[in-house]
Short mmCIF file of C-alpha atoms and ligand atoms in Angstrom, two decimals:
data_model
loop_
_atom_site.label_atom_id
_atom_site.label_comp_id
_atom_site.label_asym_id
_atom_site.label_seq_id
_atom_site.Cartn_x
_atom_site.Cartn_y
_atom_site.Cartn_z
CA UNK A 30 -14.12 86.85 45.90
CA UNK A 31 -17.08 88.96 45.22
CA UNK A 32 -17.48 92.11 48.02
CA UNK A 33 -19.96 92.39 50.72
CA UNK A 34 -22.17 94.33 48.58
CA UNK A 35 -21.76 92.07 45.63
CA UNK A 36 -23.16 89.14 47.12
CA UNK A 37 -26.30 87.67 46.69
CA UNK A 38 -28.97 87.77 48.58
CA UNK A 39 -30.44 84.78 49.62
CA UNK A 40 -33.85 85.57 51.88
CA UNK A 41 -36.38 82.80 53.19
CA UNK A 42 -40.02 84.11 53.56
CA UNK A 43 -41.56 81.86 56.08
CA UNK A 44 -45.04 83.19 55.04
CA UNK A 45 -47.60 81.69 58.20
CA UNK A 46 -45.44 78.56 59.30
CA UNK A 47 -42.99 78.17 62.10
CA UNK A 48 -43.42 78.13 65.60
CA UNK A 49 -40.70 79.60 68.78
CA UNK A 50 -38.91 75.89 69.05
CA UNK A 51 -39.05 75.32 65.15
CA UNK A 52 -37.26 79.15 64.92
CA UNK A 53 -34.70 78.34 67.54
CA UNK A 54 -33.91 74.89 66.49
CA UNK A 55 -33.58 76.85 62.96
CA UNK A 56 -31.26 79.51 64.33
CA UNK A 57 -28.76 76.87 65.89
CA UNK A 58 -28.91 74.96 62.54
CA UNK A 59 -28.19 77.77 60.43
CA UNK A 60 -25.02 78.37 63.09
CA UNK A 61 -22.95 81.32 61.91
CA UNK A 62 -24.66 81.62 58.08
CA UNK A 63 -22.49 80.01 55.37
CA UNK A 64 -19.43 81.58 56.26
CA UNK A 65 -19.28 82.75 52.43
CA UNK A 66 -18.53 86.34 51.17
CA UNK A 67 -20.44 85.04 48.30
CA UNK A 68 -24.02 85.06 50.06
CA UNK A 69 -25.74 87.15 52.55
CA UNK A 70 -28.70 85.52 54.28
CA UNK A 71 -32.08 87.17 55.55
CA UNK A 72 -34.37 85.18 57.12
CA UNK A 73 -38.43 86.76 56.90
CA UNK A 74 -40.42 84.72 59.80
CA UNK A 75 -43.98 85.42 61.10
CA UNK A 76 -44.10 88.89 62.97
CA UNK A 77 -44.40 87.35 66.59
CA UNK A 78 -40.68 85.12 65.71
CA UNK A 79 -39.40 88.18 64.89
CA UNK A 80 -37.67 88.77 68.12
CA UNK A 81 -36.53 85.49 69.16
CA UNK A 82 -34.75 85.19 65.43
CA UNK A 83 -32.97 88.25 66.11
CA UNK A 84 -32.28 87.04 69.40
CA UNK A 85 -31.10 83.75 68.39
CA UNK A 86 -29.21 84.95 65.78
CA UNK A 87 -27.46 87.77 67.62
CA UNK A 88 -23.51 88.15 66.39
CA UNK A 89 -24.03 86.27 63.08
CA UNK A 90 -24.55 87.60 59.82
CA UNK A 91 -27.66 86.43 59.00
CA UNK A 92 -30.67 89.20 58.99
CA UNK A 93 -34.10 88.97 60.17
CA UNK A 94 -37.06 90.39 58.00
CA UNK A 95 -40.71 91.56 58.13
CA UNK A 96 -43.25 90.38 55.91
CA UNK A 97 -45.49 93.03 55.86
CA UNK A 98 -46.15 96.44 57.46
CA UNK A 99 -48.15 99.18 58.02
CA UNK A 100 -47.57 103.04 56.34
CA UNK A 101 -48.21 104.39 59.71
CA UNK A 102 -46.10 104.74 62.71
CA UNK A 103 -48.84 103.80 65.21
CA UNK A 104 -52.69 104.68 65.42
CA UNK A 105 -55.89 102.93 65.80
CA UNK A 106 -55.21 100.20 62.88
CA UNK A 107 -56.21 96.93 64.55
CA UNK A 108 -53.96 93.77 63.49
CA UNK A 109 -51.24 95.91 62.07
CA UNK A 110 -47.57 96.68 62.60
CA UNK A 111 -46.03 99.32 61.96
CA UNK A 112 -42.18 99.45 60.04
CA UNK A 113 -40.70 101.40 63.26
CA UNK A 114 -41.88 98.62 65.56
CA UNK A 115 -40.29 95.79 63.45
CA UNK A 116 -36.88 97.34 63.36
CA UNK A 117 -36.94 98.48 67.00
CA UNK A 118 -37.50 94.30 67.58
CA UNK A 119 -34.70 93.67 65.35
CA UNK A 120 -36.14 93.60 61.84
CA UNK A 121 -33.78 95.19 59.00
CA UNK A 122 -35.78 94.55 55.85
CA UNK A 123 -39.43 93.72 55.17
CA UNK A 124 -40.91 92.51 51.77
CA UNK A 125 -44.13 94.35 50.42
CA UNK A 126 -46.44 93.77 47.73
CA UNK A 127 -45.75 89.85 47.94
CA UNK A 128 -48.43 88.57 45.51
CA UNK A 129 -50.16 86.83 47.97
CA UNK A 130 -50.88 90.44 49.59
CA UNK A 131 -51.44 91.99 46.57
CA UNK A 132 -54.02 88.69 45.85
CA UNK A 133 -55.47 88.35 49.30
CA UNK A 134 -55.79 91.79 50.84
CA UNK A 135 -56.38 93.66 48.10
CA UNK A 136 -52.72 95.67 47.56
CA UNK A 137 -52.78 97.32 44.79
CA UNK A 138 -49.08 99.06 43.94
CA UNK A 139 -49.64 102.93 45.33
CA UNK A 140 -50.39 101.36 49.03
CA UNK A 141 -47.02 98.63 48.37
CA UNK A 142 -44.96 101.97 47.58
CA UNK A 143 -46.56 103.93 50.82
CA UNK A 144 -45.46 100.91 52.72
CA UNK A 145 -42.24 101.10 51.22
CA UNK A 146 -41.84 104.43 51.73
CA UNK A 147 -42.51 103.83 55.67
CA UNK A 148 -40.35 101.43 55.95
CA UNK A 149 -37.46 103.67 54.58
CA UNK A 150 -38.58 105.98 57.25
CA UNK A 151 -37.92 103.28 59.82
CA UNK A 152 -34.68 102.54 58.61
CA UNK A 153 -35.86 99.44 56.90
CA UNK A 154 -34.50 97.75 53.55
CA UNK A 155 -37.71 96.80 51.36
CA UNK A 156 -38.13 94.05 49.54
CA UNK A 157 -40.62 94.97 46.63
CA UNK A 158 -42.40 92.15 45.10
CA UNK A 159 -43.54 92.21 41.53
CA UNK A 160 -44.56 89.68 38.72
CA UNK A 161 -46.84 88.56 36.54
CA UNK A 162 -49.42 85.91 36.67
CA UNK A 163 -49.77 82.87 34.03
CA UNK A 164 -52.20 84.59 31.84
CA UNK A 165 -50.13 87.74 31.62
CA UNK A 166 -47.34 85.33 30.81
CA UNK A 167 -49.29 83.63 28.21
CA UNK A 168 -50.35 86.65 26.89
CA UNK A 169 -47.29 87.95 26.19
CA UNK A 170 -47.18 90.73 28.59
CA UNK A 171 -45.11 89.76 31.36
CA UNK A 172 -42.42 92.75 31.12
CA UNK A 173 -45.18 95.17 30.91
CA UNK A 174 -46.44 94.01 33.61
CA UNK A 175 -43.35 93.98 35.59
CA UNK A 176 -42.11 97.48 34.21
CA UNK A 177 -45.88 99.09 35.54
CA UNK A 178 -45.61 97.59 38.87
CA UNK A 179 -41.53 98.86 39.29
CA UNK A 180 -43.12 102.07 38.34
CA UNK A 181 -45.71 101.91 40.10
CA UNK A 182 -44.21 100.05 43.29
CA UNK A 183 -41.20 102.04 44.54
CA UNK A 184 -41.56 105.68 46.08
CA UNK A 185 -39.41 108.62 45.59
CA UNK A 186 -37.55 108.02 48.40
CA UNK A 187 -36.51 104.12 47.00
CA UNK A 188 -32.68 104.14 46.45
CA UNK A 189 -30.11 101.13 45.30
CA UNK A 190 -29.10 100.95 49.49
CA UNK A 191 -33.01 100.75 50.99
CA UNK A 192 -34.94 98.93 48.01
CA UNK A 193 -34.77 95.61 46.56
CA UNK A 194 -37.01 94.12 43.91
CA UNK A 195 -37.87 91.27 43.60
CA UNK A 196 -39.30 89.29 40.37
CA UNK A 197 -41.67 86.31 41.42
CA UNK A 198 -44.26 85.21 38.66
CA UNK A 199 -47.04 84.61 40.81
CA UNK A 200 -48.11 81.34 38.42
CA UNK A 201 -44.22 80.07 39.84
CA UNK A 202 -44.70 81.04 43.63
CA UNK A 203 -45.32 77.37 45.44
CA UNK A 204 -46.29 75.71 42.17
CA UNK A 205 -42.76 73.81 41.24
CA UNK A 206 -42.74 75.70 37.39
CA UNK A 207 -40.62 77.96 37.01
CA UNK A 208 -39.64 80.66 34.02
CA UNK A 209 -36.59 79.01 31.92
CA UNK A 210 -33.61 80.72 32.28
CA UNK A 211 -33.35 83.25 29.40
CA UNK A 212 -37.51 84.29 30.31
CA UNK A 213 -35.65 85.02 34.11
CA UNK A 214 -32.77 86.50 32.27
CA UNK A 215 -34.93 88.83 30.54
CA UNK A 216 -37.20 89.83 32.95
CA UNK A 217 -34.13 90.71 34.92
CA UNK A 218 -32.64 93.11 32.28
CA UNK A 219 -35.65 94.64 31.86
CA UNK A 220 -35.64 95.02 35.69
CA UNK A 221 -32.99 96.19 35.63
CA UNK A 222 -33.10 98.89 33.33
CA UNK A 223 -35.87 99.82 35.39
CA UNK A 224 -34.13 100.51 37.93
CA UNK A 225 -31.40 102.45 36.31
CA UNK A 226 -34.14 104.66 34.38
CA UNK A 227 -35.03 105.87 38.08
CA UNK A 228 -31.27 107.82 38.14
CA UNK A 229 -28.62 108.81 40.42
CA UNK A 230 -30.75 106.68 43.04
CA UNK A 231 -30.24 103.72 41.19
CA UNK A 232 -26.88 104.28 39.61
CA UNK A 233 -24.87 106.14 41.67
CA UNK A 234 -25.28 104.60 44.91
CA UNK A 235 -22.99 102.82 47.34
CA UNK A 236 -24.65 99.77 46.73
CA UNK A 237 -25.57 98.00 43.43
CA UNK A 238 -29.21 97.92 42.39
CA UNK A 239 -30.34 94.39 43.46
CA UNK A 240 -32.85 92.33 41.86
CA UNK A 241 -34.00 89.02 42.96
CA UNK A 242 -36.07 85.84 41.84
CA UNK A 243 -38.54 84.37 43.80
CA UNK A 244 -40.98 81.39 42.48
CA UNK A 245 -39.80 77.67 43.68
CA UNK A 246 -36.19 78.22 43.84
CA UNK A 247 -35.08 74.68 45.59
CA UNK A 248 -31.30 73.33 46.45
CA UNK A 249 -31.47 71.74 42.96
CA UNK A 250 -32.20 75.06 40.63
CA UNK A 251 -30.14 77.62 42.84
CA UNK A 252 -27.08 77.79 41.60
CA UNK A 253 -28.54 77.98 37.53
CA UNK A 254 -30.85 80.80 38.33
CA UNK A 255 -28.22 82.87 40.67
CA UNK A 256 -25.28 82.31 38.25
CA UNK A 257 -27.70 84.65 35.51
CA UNK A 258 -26.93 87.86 34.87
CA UNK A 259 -29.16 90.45 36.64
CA UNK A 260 -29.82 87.91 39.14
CA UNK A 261 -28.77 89.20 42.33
CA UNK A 262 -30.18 86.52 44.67
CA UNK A 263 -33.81 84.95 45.53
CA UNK A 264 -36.58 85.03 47.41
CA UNK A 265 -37.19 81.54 48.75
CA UNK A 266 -40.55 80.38 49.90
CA UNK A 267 -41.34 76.53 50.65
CA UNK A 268 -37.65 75.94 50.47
CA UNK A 269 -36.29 78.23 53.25
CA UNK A 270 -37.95 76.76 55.89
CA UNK A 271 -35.81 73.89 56.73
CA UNK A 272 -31.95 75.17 57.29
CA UNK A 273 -30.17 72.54 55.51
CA UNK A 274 -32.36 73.22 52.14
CA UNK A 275 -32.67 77.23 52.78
CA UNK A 276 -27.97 76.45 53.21
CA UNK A 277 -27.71 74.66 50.05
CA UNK A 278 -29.53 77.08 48.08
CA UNK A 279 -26.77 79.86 49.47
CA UNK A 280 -24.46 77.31 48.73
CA UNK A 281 -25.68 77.77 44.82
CA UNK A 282 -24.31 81.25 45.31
CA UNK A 283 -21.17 80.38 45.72
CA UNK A 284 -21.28 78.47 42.83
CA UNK A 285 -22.92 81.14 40.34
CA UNK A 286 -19.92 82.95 41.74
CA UNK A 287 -17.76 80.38 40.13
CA UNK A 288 -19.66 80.13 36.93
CA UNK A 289 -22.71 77.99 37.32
CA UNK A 290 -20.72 74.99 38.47
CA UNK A 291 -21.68 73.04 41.23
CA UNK A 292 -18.97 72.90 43.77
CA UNK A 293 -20.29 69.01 43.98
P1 PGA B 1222 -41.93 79.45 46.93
O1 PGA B 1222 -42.45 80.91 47.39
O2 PGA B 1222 -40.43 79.45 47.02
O3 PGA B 1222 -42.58 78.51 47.92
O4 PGA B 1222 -42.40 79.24 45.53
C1 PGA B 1222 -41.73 82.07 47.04
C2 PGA B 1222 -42.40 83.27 47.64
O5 PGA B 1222 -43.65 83.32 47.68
O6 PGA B 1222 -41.73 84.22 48.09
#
């Protein structure tokens, strides 16, 4: 049985959907998490469900994330939240850079690492988004890409405890295509040695450096893309937010953990 730190990390971005029932209803369904050393759930819902996640999932294991933040602590920046408000509601984690950020408000990868860098301030694990879109793929320069934006992405203060990256090709994110395995496999090594180039942050820390997948991950390509090497859990979109589907791709964990085999 793989550790606590070992196991993969399964987190649902909820992106604009849900609603206060739909997130209770979810919370109940979800019940204690999956009970499994093998997979540790987060669960990233609009800002205003924050609370009543946390609430409703209170004594379990499962987290609650952010999807977003602000690099200040407070100030006149209308619309915005700052990474010290969502963890004093209950957030531990909040992605940045997600692609459709980076697409739709203009992020570019010095403001994802500023936001980064607040949200280490706030005591916040950040979930860095990277990944290349379909021309980039077709044009052969997908692990460029992905190696500029790691670089570029994570600030000084990003350590293996506080930072996760996560690989989503933006031409896979809601579109049902995804990489094949060995084009995941190697964008994780490369990832990877990303990481590890960055030092004693990376390679001598409690935790292990942590790289997900994210792109139309589904019940039915989990456990494949989990039991790869480098893969150290996913980013789930569409998928995550219904309980049962979001449960049977942490199920997929548990079997990566036993080789790729479905327990079914
Ligand atoms: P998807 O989205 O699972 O719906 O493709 C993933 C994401 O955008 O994080």
């Amino acid at each position: 049985m793989p550790t606590r730190s070992t196991a993969k990390l399964i987190v649902g971005n909820w992106k604009m959907n849900g609603d206060p029932a739909g997130a209770r209803a979810f919370a109940e369904a979800l019940g204690g998490g999956t009970g499994s050393a093998d997979a540790a759930l987060v669960v990233c819902p609009p800002t205003p469900l924050i609370t009543i996640l946390a609430d409703a999932l209170a004594g379990s294991d499962v987290a609650v994330g952010a999807q977003d933040c602000h690099v200040a602590v407070s100030g006149a920046f209308t619309g915005d939240v700052s990474a010290t408000l969502l963890a004093a509601v209950g957030a531990r984690y909040v992605i940045v850079g997600h692609s459709e950020r980076r697409a739709g408000h203009g992020e570019v990868d010095s403001l994802v690492a500023a936001k980064a860098a607040a949200a280490h301030r706030a005591g916040l694990i950040a979930i860095v988004c990277v990944g290349e879109t379909l021309a980039e793929r077709d044009g052969g320069v997908a692990l460029t890409v992905v190696e500029q934006q790691i670089e570029g992405s994570l600030p000084a203060s990003a350590t293996a405890s506080n930072t996760v990256v996560a690989y989503e090709p933006v031409w896979a994110i809601g579109s049902g295509s995804t990489p094949t395995l060995s084009e995941i496999a190697e964008v994780h090594a490369q990832a990877h040695a990303s990481l590890a180039a960055r030092g004693a942050a990376f390679t001598a820390s409690d935790a292990p450096a942590r790289v997900l997948y994210g792109g139309s991950v589904k019940p039915a390509n989990a456990a494949e893309i989990l039991a790869l090497a480098g893969v150290d859990g996913v980013l789930v979109g569409g998928a995550s937010l219904k309980a049962a589907d979001f449960l049977g791709i942490a199920q997929g964990a548990t079997a990566g953990a036993l080789g790729g085999v479905s327990a079914r």
